[in-house]
């Protein structure tokens, strides 16, 4: 028997135990071990019941995701789960941690489920672009009501043990040792002489109104999960459970699953699953380098960003001292934080006492000296080099030796900021995204002199506040904003060429961006980019059409949502309303500047914006600003609303084909302003070699390592 699965006896109860760190994923070894264990137990004399549990931190966390690309070696999931379900004596799952995906499907194939009170059950397959493919679509609606089963899988969110008990999924919830609890449960079954209770033999619960229910869910999914195939396919699979006998239902599930696993959507989501974990590995950084502890935080700037970052740390139980220049700014900042927490309380996601605990962790102060004890101080004032330098000089004077000083700049040269201190090795960029308490991304900017343990601390603190930290090097805009620049430049230019804001944003949203870029500008404030461009005027192209619409709106004070109008008008509920005056104004300006009126259509708008962004991404890789193509994908999907099901811009580029993108860029160079359409040398090289960003990344080994 494979050693990852062991069998032992406790009286007349057999204990089957899976031990395959880190998360007991159901890989080939686990499958083979389980099959062998249950086959042996079938014929073993004197076994009255079986408890199936896991060692380590969790019950099985799912199928081994790597196998979806390498192929599933026998025994297959169905075969293994059938061996469990066919057991002649009752099988009790002992669930602790998270029973996810294939792990939950194992639990469903068991005859009873005993859960630890901290356990959670979930089928998150849609987050991977697939459906539960080990019988989950057929067994779950036989254990909990059909609609609850559909909602659990559609949401991809695990449910707590108590809810599982309420719905009838868990037969008992225990605190303390779940194996002991399950053993006691099994003994009781044995004492009663209970036999197996096979899920497959039960009827689907709540099937009466199934037709209507599926119609509603399909309409809902078509609206909320646009451009995706797995959610609708999931509903087909669950409907098979209602319409077909169990074995035929399994066949339907299997056919759908086989179709989805190799599809682009699933490949893209798998790519992100691993990319989001890969970002933690920094080539060139020794595992010996340990992080500095971050137990007290300092923030400079009580504005939107400072407040949001403070909340992240207070949520993690870390005390925060917030310094600002005036009492009024501090009061306003603290009031905003409280309001944000109150909203969570009103929504029910936070208890009032938790809110008070978190508020108590925040100490406002007018005195920089109050930051003297902090382990990490993050400067979060507005984008202005002179101001940031002044603050860093002050911090250098008060912050204790060994503390780290971070800047939340989104565009500025961190080497220049660090140079005003006597400890540039303690300075790092920590670029949060607005709203900082919500957005999952943290760009960690490794400046020239940042010390290795400071970088490691930055990665660790990202984890501490439940963010995905991605390392970048210093350049204008780092990864995210630098790629955003050419993307938005094209969107802006299309307006001068006769496209309306709705057409531009519509094209980007049809592609799957969470929000069109013009609507994003309106939301963030049209002045933000404008002011940055003013600061960098000497570096920008000598082109009167460059971001001209943005400049015109600024000149008129049409600064977006906060002004009630920008690229669009806004009603009191901040709903976008097309503004013919803006359209006319920009068209007239386009004609005045002799911009060719191409009236670009959806495909052209998408290609121009996205290919300009991808080309810039290739440059970032050449320059070593981004360590990996997949890091760029993580930045864009977690910070910029790029659709996850397309895998991020660089993965998407590979799916289109770099040759096709390269040729289109050459065509744009002929037909549009050539100064913007020089293919990045890396893109050109890979395109001409018939290669991809993924292949380039795989072949790089330790090249591009952070030099420490
Ligand atoms: C499925 O089950 C389909 C079935 O229906 C059958 C269809 C036919 N596979 O996240 P962490 C690795 S689909 C392979 O940092 P945490 C992970 O890469 C699956 N590897 O830990 C990492 O490796 P490394 C449905 C996996 O404590 C290490 O384990 N299940 C898998 O923050 C630690 O992971 C899911 O979608 C896996 N399934 O979170 C659950 N899971 O250290 C996916 C983890 O080398 N997993 N790894 O980078 C999770 O959500 C989290 O890992 C979990 C732990 C919550 C379990």
XYZ file of C-alpha atoms and ligand atoms in Angstrom:
764
model
C 0.000 0.000 0.000
C 1.263 3.481 -0.804
C 2.544 5.009 2.396
C 0.451 8.166 2.128
C -2.587 6.139 3.166
C -2.451 3.910 6.227
C -4.948 1.594 7.908
C -5.096 0.811 11.591
C -7.690 -0.769 13.865
C -9.354 0.554 16.974
C -11.306 -2.431 18.222
C -13.639 -3.353 15.397
C -13.410 0.078 13.739
C -10.872 0.577 10.959
C -9.140 3.916 10.655
C -8.042 4.932 7.172
C -5.721 7.869 7.360
C -4.338 10.068 4.583
C -1.031 11.770 5.260
C 0.222 13.713 2.263
C 1.479 17.196 3.148
C 0.996 20.064 2.668
C -2.751 19.799 2.001
C -3.446 16.086 1.378
C -4.295 16.773 -2.273
C -5.791 13.715 -3.942
C -2.928 12.874 -6.277
C -2.280 9.483 -7.842
C -0.564 8.133 -4.717
C -3.472 9.096 -2.476
C -5.969 7.658 -4.940
C -4.058 4.388 -5.232
C -3.664 4.202 -1.455
C -7.352 4.777 -0.817
C -8.438 2.239 -3.391
C -6.143 -0.395 -1.987
C -7.189 0.335 1.596
C -10.897 0.032 0.881
C -10.441 -3.054 -1.270
C -8.552 -4.762 1.532
C -11.068 -3.727 4.172
C -13.927 -5.175 2.093
C -12.791 -8.668 2.847
C -11.246 -8.159 6.273
C -13.144 -10.014 8.950
C -14.573 -8.238 11.955
C -14.571 -4.665 10.635
C -17.830 -3.069 11.743
C -17.240 0.481 10.494
C -14.528 2.622 8.917
C -13.400 6.141 9.789
C -11.667 8.045 6.986
C -9.628 11.038 8.114
C -6.490 13.037 7.417
C -3.297 13.892 9.222
C -1.841 17.384 9.156
C -3.540 20.713 8.873
C -6.507 19.788 6.742
C -8.776 17.160 5.253
C -8.125 16.606 1.532
C -8.016 20.060 -0.109
C -8.960 18.776 -3.534
C -7.661 17.039 -6.584
C -3.986 17.668 -7.310
C -4.303 20.692 -9.570
C -0.976 19.953 -11.286
C -2.380 16.692 -12.651
C -4.873 18.553 -14.833
C -1.964 19.491 -17.069
C 0.051 16.318 -16.777
C -2.830 13.841 -17.051
C -4.629 11.737 -14.470
C -2.887 8.411 -13.987
C -5.069 5.518 -12.753
C -6.888 4.861 -10.571
C -9.366 7.574 -11.522
C -11.543 9.515 -9.090
C -14.736 7.575 -9.815
C -13.049 4.258 -9.273
C -11.657 5.315 -5.905
C -14.847 6.929 -4.689
C -16.859 3.902 -5.777
C -14.528 1.720 -3.680
C -15.348 3.890 -0.664
C -19.077 4.108 -1.291
C -19.356 0.370 -2.035
C -17.929 -0.524 1.358
C -20.199 -3.128 2.982
C -19.820 -1.474 6.369
C -20.514 2.187 7.129
C -17.796 4.706 6.333
C -17.555 7.905 8.395
C -15.537 10.879 7.138
C -13.704 12.759 9.900
C -13.348 16.266 8.511
C -11.080 18.983 9.869
C -9.619 22.040 8.127
C -11.022 22.422 4.659
C -12.697 19.654 2.668
C -12.444 21.223 -0.751
C -13.174 20.028 -4.272
C -12.196 16.381 -4.609
C -11.762 16.344 -0.823
C -15.362 17.275 -0.277
C -16.307 14.739 -2.937
C -14.559 12.035 -0.892
C -16.629 13.123 2.099
C -19.789 12.954 -0.024
C -18.958 9.398 -1.054
C -18.610 8.401 2.603
C -21.819 7.289 4.294
C -21.634 9.740 7.194
C -19.724 12.926 7.914
C -18.464 14.108 11.287
C -16.949 17.587 11.195
C -14.716 19.526 13.524
C -16.478 22.764 14.473
C -13.815 24.775 12.657
C -14.058 22.699 9.470
C -15.346 24.036 6.183
C -16.829 22.287 3.171
C -16.573 23.716 -0.320
C -16.568 22.982 -4.013
C -14.439 25.817 -5.424
C -13.951 24.213 -8.848
C -15.416 27.171 -10.754
C -12.492 29.275 -9.504
C -10.417 26.864 -11.581
C -12.775 26.957 -14.574
C -13.925 23.383 -14.043
C -16.795 21.602 -12.280
C -16.660 19.086 -9.449
C -15.657 16.058 -11.485
C -15.541 13.337 -8.873
C -19.290 12.966 -8.448
C -19.853 16.230 -6.558
C -22.498 17.511 -8.963
C -24.438 14.265 -8.565
C -24.007 13.562 -4.857
C -24.320 16.994 -3.285
C -27.968 17.586 -4.344
C -28.774 14.188 -2.866
C -27.548 15.362 0.535
C -28.632 19.001 0.685
C -31.508 20.768 -1.085
C -30.960 21.340 -4.799
C -30.889 25.132 -4.635
C -28.418 25.155 -1.733
C -26.227 22.731 -3.677
C -26.293 24.935 -6.777
C -25.531 28.055 -4.736
C -22.662 26.437 -2.847
C -20.917 25.440 -6.071
C -21.724 28.663 -7.929
C -20.361 30.753 -5.056
C -17.186 28.655 -4.735
C -17.228 29.674 -1.055
C -16.765 27.011 1.595
C -19.509 26.636 4.181
C -18.800 26.342 7.895
C -19.431 23.097 9.752
C -22.484 24.492 11.559
C -24.173 25.343 8.267
C -23.231 21.929 6.878
C -24.923 20.357 9.891
C -28.018 22.510 9.457
C -28.345 21.490 5.796
C -27.818 17.804 6.570
C -24.404 17.537 4.970
C -22.631 16.884 8.266
C -24.184 14.318 10.610
C -22.388 15.626 13.676
C -20.139 18.520 14.635
C -17.569 18.050 17.365
C -15.066 20.262 19.089
C -11.732 18.773 20.064
C -10.221 15.845 18.215
C -12.341 15.058 15.167
C -10.848 11.569 14.741
C -12.010 10.717 18.273
C -15.428 12.206 17.535
C -15.774 10.234 14.333
C -14.623 7.082 16.074
C -17.296 7.481 18.730
C -19.864 8.076 15.996
C -18.677 4.948 14.147
C -18.856 2.860 17.341
C -22.407 3.922 17.817
C -23.242 2.909 14.242
C -21.555 -0.428 14.816
C -23.445 -0.931 18.061
C -26.712 -0.283 16.245
C -25.662 -2.683 13.515
C -26.101 0.134 11.003
C -25.137 -0.620 7.422
C -23.854 1.698 4.721
C -25.987 4.703 3.736
C -24.975 5.369 0.167
C -25.458 8.871 -1.142
C -25.962 7.629 -4.674
C -29.086 5.696 -3.603
C -30.807 8.805 -2.268
C -33.179 10.999 -4.239
C -32.295 14.547 -5.257
C -33.766 16.923 -2.682
C -36.127 19.647 -3.884
C -36.289 18.476 -7.493
C -39.969 19.487 -7.873
C -39.329 22.985 -9.195
C -36.071 22.134 -10.901
C -36.939 23.429 -14.382
C -37.833 26.867 -13.077
C -34.843 26.929 -10.757
C -32.363 26.109 -13.531
C -33.899 28.747 -15.767
C -33.432 31.399 -13.072
C -29.877 30.311 -12.306
C -28.899 30.251 -15.996
C -30.182 33.797 -16.457
C -28.314 34.900 -13.331
C -25.052 33.283 -14.428
C -25.282 34.707 -17.947
C -25.393 38.153 -16.344
C -22.934 37.842 -13.478
C -20.369 35.454 -14.974
C -20.160 36.782 -18.500
C -17.782 35.266 -21.087
C -17.364 32.111 -19.016
C -18.294 28.580 -19.944
C -17.836 26.624 -16.709
C -20.787 28.082 -14.720
C -23.351 27.169 -17.395
C -21.692 23.788 -17.853
C -21.982 23.291 -14.095
C -25.733 23.862 -14.241
C -25.988 21.291 -17.047
C -24.150 18.782 -14.871
C -26.352 19.375 -11.826
C -29.436 19.179 -14.007
C -28.252 15.736 -15.067
C -28.494 14.715 -11.413
C -32.171 15.665 -11.487
C -32.980 14.094 -14.832
C -30.867 10.946 -14.966
C -30.195 7.922 -12.796
C -26.980 8.272 -10.764
C -24.631 6.314 -13.049
C -25.776 8.151 -16.161
C -25.513 11.431 -14.260
C -21.899 10.612 -13.491
C -21.272 10.004 -17.192
C -22.743 13.409 -18.013
C -20.603 15.048 -15.318
C -17.511 13.292 -16.620
C -18.103 14.351 -20.235
C -18.556 17.980 -19.172
C -15.529 17.880 -16.894
C -13.346 16.383 -19.648
C -14.391 19.178 -21.984
C -13.628 21.942 -19.469
C -10.286 20.806 -18.037
C -8.181 21.489 -21.168
C -10.134 24.626 -22.224
C -8.514 28.084 -22.140
C -10.660 29.276 -19.225
C -9.478 26.457 -16.975
C -5.886 26.721 -18.132
C -5.951 30.452 -17.407
C -7.314 29.953 -13.894
C -4.860 27.158 -13.107
C -2.078 29.396 -14.330
C -3.177 32.048 -11.825
C -3.518 29.543 -8.988
C 0.159 28.689 -9.304
C 1.257 32.218 -10.319
C -0.249 33.615 -7.103
C 1.862 31.193 -5.094
C 4.968 31.618 -7.259
C 5.160 35.355 -6.475
C 6.417 34.440 -3.002
C 9.520 32.813 -4.472
C 12.147 35.394 -5.292
C 14.996 34.076 -7.395
C 18.332 34.908 -5.846
C 16.938 35.387 -2.371
C 18.276 32.807 0.043
C 15.852 30.940 2.292
C 18.248 31.824 5.115
C 17.130 35.467 4.974
C 14.543 35.910 7.711
C 11.933 38.661 7.953
C 12.030 41.333 10.646
C 8.980 41.186 12.923
C 6.187 43.685 12.263
C 4.229 44.102 15.484
C 3.709 47.889 15.515
C 2.913 49.981 12.499
C 3.256 53.663 11.735
C 1.419 55.502 8.977
C 2.077 58.980 7.676
C -1.026 60.455 6.087
C -4.573 59.934 7.332
C -6.136 60.240 3.873
C -7.915 57.544 1.884
C -4.813 55.415 1.380
C -3.381 55.913 4.872
C -6.740 55.079 6.436
C -7.200 51.988 4.257
C -3.708 50.679 5.041
C -4.272 51.291 8.767
C -7.423 49.183 8.546
C -5.487 46.302 6.934
C -3.138 46.179 9.927
C -5.812 46.748 12.558
C -7.717 43.847 10.959
C -4.596 41.741 11.498
C -4.463 42.799 15.171
C -1.461 45.116 14.735
C -1.514 48.467 16.597
C -1.122 51.452 14.282
C -0.024 55.024 14.968
C -1.275 57.436 12.319
C 0.460 60.778 11.918
C -0.816 63.710 9.913
C -0.056 67.421 9.825
C -3.340 68.744 11.210
C -5.920 67.655 13.767
C -8.616 68.201 11.153
C -6.933 65.728 8.772
C -6.597 63.162 11.580
C -10.226 63.591 12.664
C -11.466 63.236 9.122
C -9.293 60.167 8.534
C -10.414 58.449 11.735
C -14.056 59.241 10.959
C -13.689 57.682 7.511
C -12.153 54.525 8.961
C -15.004 54.278 11.466
C -17.548 54.781 8.699
C -15.956 51.988 6.667
C -16.115 49.645 9.654
C -19.692 50.670 10.370
C -20.618 49.694 6.837
C -19.177 46.213 7.468
C -21.141 46.005 10.721
C -24.333 47.021 8.908
C -23.661 44.335 6.288
C -23.185 41.796 9.053
C -19.599 40.925 8.110
C -18.163 42.445 11.310
C -19.433 42.370 14.895
C -19.775 45.762 16.660
C -17.328 44.641 19.349
C -14.775 43.677 16.676
C -15.132 47.144 15.205
C -14.414 48.704 18.600
C -11.399 46.446 19.133
C -9.984 47.485 15.775
C -10.640 51.186 16.345
C -8.820 50.880 19.664
C -5.717 49.690 17.812
C -5.549 53.010 15.935
C -3.802 55.964 17.587
C -3.851 59.291 15.785
C -1.003 61.707 16.477
C 0.379 65.023 15.272
C 3.873 64.153 16.406
C 6.363 62.221 14.275
C 8.089 61.145 17.503
C 5.082 58.867 18.117
C 6.428 56.693 15.267
C 9.631 55.973 17.175
C 8.550 52.498 18.304
C 7.120 51.284 15.001
C 8.679 48.296 13.222
C 7.381 49.484 9.878
C 6.298 52.990 8.905
C 4.404 53.482 5.668
C 4.261 56.921 4.121
C 0.939 57.408 2.347
C 0.663 61.039 1.326
C -0.182 62.270 -2.161
C 2.166 61.837 -5.125
C 4.679 64.649 -4.805
C 8.408 64.051 -4.771
C 9.355 67.129 -2.728
C 6.792 66.318 -0.034
C 7.812 62.667 0.151
C 11.468 63.605 0.498
C 10.648 66.014 3.306
C 8.712 63.282 5.128
C 11.449 60.697 4.671
C 14.027 63.063 6.114
C 11.781 63.557 9.170
C 11.190 59.826 9.524
C 14.901 59.128 9.304
C 15.352 61.293 12.367
C 12.698 59.633 14.565
C 12.239 56.034 13.451
C 14.193 53.499 15.499
C 17.218 51.663 14.138
C 16.206 48.528 12.265
C 12.710 49.749 11.471
C 11.571 49.635 7.859
C 10.304 52.689 6.011
C 7.903 52.045 3.164
C 6.453 54.444 0.651
C 3.079 53.990 -0.928
C 4.109 55.874 -4.058
C 2.492 54.575 -7.237
C 4.876 56.145 -9.713
C 7.846 57.934 -8.138
C 11.530 57.005 -8.058
C 12.051 55.238 -4.743
C 15.843 55.355 -5.063
C 15.567 59.129 -5.031
C 13.291 59.061 -1.981
C 15.547 56.580 -0.143
C 18.592 58.720 -0.837
C 17.425 61.432 1.583
C 17.775 58.964 4.471
C 20.902 57.600 6.073
C 19.442 54.099 5.747
C 18.371 53.492 2.151
C 18.712 49.740 2.810
C 15.658 49.993 5.103
C 13.490 51.672 2.452
C 11.059 49.756 0.243
C 8.083 50.573 -1.947
C 4.723 49.304 -0.690
C 2.189 50.230 -3.318
C -1.353 49.572 -2.129
C -4.411 49.843 -4.339
C -7.503 51.813 -3.523
C -9.531 50.983 -1.474
C -6.518 49.577 0.377
C -8.591 47.648 2.903
C -10.331 45.770 0.087
C -7.979 45.346 -2.879
C -5.910 42.160 -2.618
C -2.756 43.410 -4.380
C 0.405 44.878 -2.876
C 3.192 45.865 -5.265
C 6.461 45.559 -3.379
C 9.092 47.745 -4.949
C 12.644 46.616 -4.498
C 14.785 49.745 -4.705
C 18.477 49.628 -5.610
C 19.650 49.491 -2.014
C 16.754 47.691 -0.314
C 18.212 45.043 2.015
C 17.271 41.379 1.411
C 15.611 41.019 4.818
C 13.580 44.156 4.135
C 12.292 42.580 0.938
C 11.484 39.365 2.789
C 9.693 41.382 5.486
C 7.645 43.135 2.808
C 6.558 39.762 1.397
C 5.787 38.506 4.883
C 3.798 41.575 5.853
C 1.736 41.163 2.674
C 0.776 37.719 3.952
C 0.172 39.121 7.435
C -2.529 41.422 6.017
C -3.830 38.789 3.568
C -2.577 40.460 0.420
C -0.800 39.092 -2.605
C 2.612 40.750 -2.641
C 4.302 41.014 -6.030
C 7.878 42.247 -6.278
C 8.820 44.877 -8.873
C 11.874 47.030 -9.407
C 11.954 50.796 -9.592
C 10.740 52.471 -12.786
C 7.994 54.948 -13.516
C 4.729 53.288 -12.447
C 6.361 49.921 -11.547
C 4.436 47.037 -13.135
C 0.814 48.073 -12.902
C 0.751 51.769 -13.668
C 3.458 51.605 -16.255
C 1.446 49.131 -18.331
C -1.704 51.113 -17.684
C -0.194 54.145 -19.409
C -0.142 52.894 -23.020
C -3.416 51.041 -22.465
C -5.181 54.247 -21.471
C -3.317 56.279 -24.086
C -5.003 54.233 -26.805
C -8.406 54.476 -25.125
C -8.027 58.252 -24.986
C -6.916 58.490 -28.596
C -9.914 56.492 -29.777
C -12.103 59.302 -28.394
C -10.424 61.799 -30.708
C -10.966 59.372 -33.595
C -14.732 59.390 -33.222
C -15.432 56.653 -30.676
C -17.657 57.573 -27.726
C -16.703 56.860 -24.089
C -19.420 54.179 -23.996
C -17.954 52.502 -27.064
C -14.449 52.521 -25.626
C -15.460 51.336 -22.156
C -18.021 48.963 -23.673
C -15.310 47.275 -25.760
C -13.047 46.858 -22.720
C -15.879 45.600 -20.535
C -16.976 43.168 -23.250
C -13.456 41.800 -23.176
C -14.024 41.305 -19.469
C -12.301 44.214 -17.728
C -14.174 44.928 -14.496
C -14.613 48.525 -15.615
C -13.688 50.488 -18.737
C -10.684 52.732 -18.222
C -12.588 55.994 -18.748
C -15.085 55.024 -16.064
C -12.102 54.131 -13.860
C -10.671 57.618 -14.396
C -14.013 59.140 -13.482
C -14.120 57.062 -10.327
C -10.542 57.768 -9.228
C -10.672 61.443 -10.237
C -9.699 62.632 -13.721
C -7.141 64.951 -12.119
C -4.998 62.122 -10.706
C -3.343 61.134 -13.984
C -3.331 64.722 -15.178
C -1.322 65.922 -12.169
C 1.159 63.066 -12.570
C 1.625 63.985 -16.208
C 2.218 67.612 -15.276
C 5.062 66.491 -13.006
C 6.557 64.390 -15.803
C 5.896 66.793 -18.647
C 9.527 66.879 -19.727
C 9.493 63.095 -20.239
C 6.311 62.859 -22.276
C 6.000 62.694 -26.075
C 5.730 65.930 -27.991
C 2.285 65.070 -29.278
C -0.715 67.400 -28.886
C -3.100 64.431 -29.031
C -1.396 62.595 -26.121
C -4.039 62.182 -23.380
C -5.726 65.266 -24.824
C -9.283 64.286 -23.706
C -8.073 63.921 -20.129
C -6.458 67.359 -20.248
C -9.615 68.945 -21.693
C -11.803 67.528 -18.935
C -9.348 68.829 -16.356
C -9.376 72.283 -17.887
C -13.151 72.322 -17.467
C -13.170 70.941 -13.939
C -15.028 67.840 -15.141
C -13.085 65.653 -12.769
C -15.316 62.600 -12.725
C -17.730 61.248 -10.122
C -16.709 63.715 -7.434
C -17.657 66.579 -9.784
C -20.837 64.901 -11.038
C -19.367 64.727 -14.521
C -16.244 63.581 -16.310
C -16.238 61.274 -19.325
C -19.837 60.638 -18.294
C -22.423 62.458 -16.255
C -23.492 60.902 -12.956
C -26.848 60.882 -11.232
C -27.234 60.930 -7.452
C -26.722 57.157 -7.340
C -23.445 57.637 -9.275
C -24.863 55.826 -12.295
C -23.059 56.568 -15.573
C -25.050 58.585 -18.068
C -23.695 59.269 -21.580
C -22.807 62.939 -22.048
C -23.279 64.175 -25.639
C -21.495 67.414 -24.765
C -18.273 65.526 -23.952
C -18.597 63.432 -27.100
C -19.034 66.541 -29.268
C -16.211 68.368 -27.530
C -13.727 65.539 -28.050
C -14.752 64.861 -31.628
C -14.364 68.535 -32.474
C -10.950 68.527 -30.847
C -9.948 65.436 -32.805
C -10.884 67.188 -36.033
C -9.070 70.364 -35.003
C -5.928 68.337 -34.331
C -6.410 66.636 -37.713
C -6.779 63.200 -36.137
C -7.998 60.695 -38.712
C -11.634 59.857 -37.939
C -11.293 56.064 -37.968
C -14.328 55.481 -35.755
C -12.654 52.366 -34.304
C -14.921 49.401 -33.629
C -14.979 47.016 -30.670
C -12.235 44.676 -31.911
C -9.877 47.505 -32.828
C -10.349 49.254 -29.475
C -9.665 46.010 -27.629
C -6.597 45.168 -29.699
C -5.063 48.592 -29.475
C -5.489 48.935 -25.723
C -4.488 45.385 -24.855
C -1.620 44.955 -27.286
C -0.119 48.281 -26.219
C -0.296 47.009 -22.621
C 1.203 43.617 -23.496
C 4.028 45.236 -25.470
C 4.880 47.327 -22.414
C 4.746 44.165 -20.299
C 7.379 42.616 -22.566
C 9.574 45.657 -21.962
C 9.167 45.283 -18.195
C 10.416 41.710 -18.500
C 13.415 42.751 -20.574
C 14.288 45.444 -18.080
C 13.833 43.086 -15.146
C 11.221 45.352 -13.552
C 8.950 42.312 -13.368
C 10.595 39.029 -12.412
C 8.218 36.806 -14.335
C 5.490 37.092 -16.939
C 3.185 35.365 -14.468
C 3.882 38.101 -11.866
C 2.461 40.638 -14.315
C -0.621 38.451 -14.653
C -1.067 38.444 -10.876
C -0.716 42.230 -10.715
C -3.313 42.756 -13.412
C -5.881 40.247 -12.216
C -5.647 41.203 -8.553
C -5.173 44.961 -8.881
C -6.532 46.160 -12.206
C -9.738 44.233 -12.862
C -8.279 42.126 -15.678
C -10.556 39.088 -16.094
C -9.128 36.106 -14.234
C -10.626 33.691 -16.722
C -8.255 35.137 -19.334
C -5.279 34.490 -17.055
C -3.795 38.015 -17.088
C -2.376 40.019 -19.998
C 0.743 37.915 -20.622
C -1.103 34.588 -20.434
C -3.772 36.061 -22.685
C -1.075 37.133 -25.155
C 0.139 33.549 -25.316
C -3.392 32.321 -26.033
C -3.773 34.810 -28.900
C -0.296 33.912 -30.145
C 2.666 36.293 -29.947
C 3.113 36.191 -33.719
C -0.424 37.463 -34.296
C 0.059 40.232 -31.744
C 3.424 41.186 -33.201
C 1.975 41.427 -36.712
C -0.929 43.518 -35.518
C 1.488 45.875 -33.780
C 3.411 46.238 -37.053
C 0.148 47.016 -38.789
C -0.674 49.651 -36.173
C 2.756 51.109 -36.777
C 1.798 51.558 -40.432
C -1.706 52.861 -39.855
C -1.494 54.751 -36.527
C 1.102 57.002 -34.916
C 4.340 55.001 -35.430
C 6.085 56.475 -32.366
C 3.829 54.356 -30.129
C 4.050 51.082 -32.001
C 7.572 49.748 -31.853
C 7.391 46.093 -30.900
C 9.363 45.349 -27.720
C 12.492 43.374 -28.684
C 11.476 40.480 -26.411
C 8.047 40.284 -28.015
C 9.619 40.392 -31.463
C 12.159 37.717 -30.616
C 9.558 35.345 -29.146
C 7.070 36.007 -31.950
C 9.594 35.286 -34.678
C 10.763 32.160 -32.859
C 7.155 30.928 -32.560
C 7.580 30.979 -28.780
C 5.537 32.293 -25.861
C 6.005 34.211 -22.619
C 5.341 30.984 -20.711
C 8.103 29.132 -22.571
C 10.468 32.064 -22.083
C 9.735 32.099 -18.352
C 10.157 28.342 -18.026
C 13.531 28.481 -19.735
C 14.982 31.256 -17.635
C 15.896 29.416 -14.458
C 17.471 31.846 -12.051
C 18.111 34.590 -14.587
C 16.753 37.934 -13.559
C 17.403 37.081 -9.917
C 17.227 39.905 -7.433
C 20.821 40.824 -6.712
C 21.284 40.989 -2.980
C -10.784 19.575 -7.720
O -10.725 19.096 -6.633
C -11.457 18.931 -8.878
C -12.203 17.667 -8.526
O -13.577 17.937 -8.578
C -11.869 16.547 -9.466
C -12.109 16.878 -10.914
C -11.860 15.771 -11.891
N -3.341 20.733 -5.760
O -2.508 27.775 -0.744
P -1.329 27.399 0.063
C -0.234 23.578 -2.846
S -10.081 21.039 -8.062
C -2.019 20.911 -5.835
O -0.144 28.268 0.039
P -2.803 27.815 2.501
C 0.049 25.035 -3.187
O 0.369 25.182 -4.539
C -9.252 21.494 -6.562
N -1.333 21.718 -5.001
O -1.731 27.099 1.583
C 1.186 25.346 -2.238
O 2.363 24.836 -2.823
P 3.739 25.650 -2.658
C -10.186 22.091 -5.610
C -2.017 22.350 -4.072
O -2.673 27.230 3.843
C 0.879 24.488 -1.007
O -0.022 23.477 -1.456
N -9.456 22.554 -4.486
C -3.400 22.230 -3.936
O -2.719 29.277 2.316
C 0.208 25.274 0.109
O -0.936 25.939 -0.414
C -9.018 23.806 -4.410
O -9.234 24.597 -5.288
C -4.071 21.371 -4.829
N -5.392 21.159 -4.756
O -4.209 27.370 1.908
C -8.279 24.165 -3.161
N -3.836 23.010 -2.914
O 3.938 25.777 -1.191
C -6.954 24.801 -3.489
C -2.727 23.587 -2.417
O 4.706 24.783 -3.368
N -6.168 25.079 -2.326
N -1.638 23.212 -3.110
O 3.496 26.971 -3.345
C -6.439 26.076 -1.473
O -7.426 26.759 -1.583
C -5.447 26.338 -0.393
O -4.247 25.742 -0.758
C -5.839 25.827 1.031
C -4.626 26.045 1.979
C -7.043 26.619 1.516
C -6.172 24.354 1.006
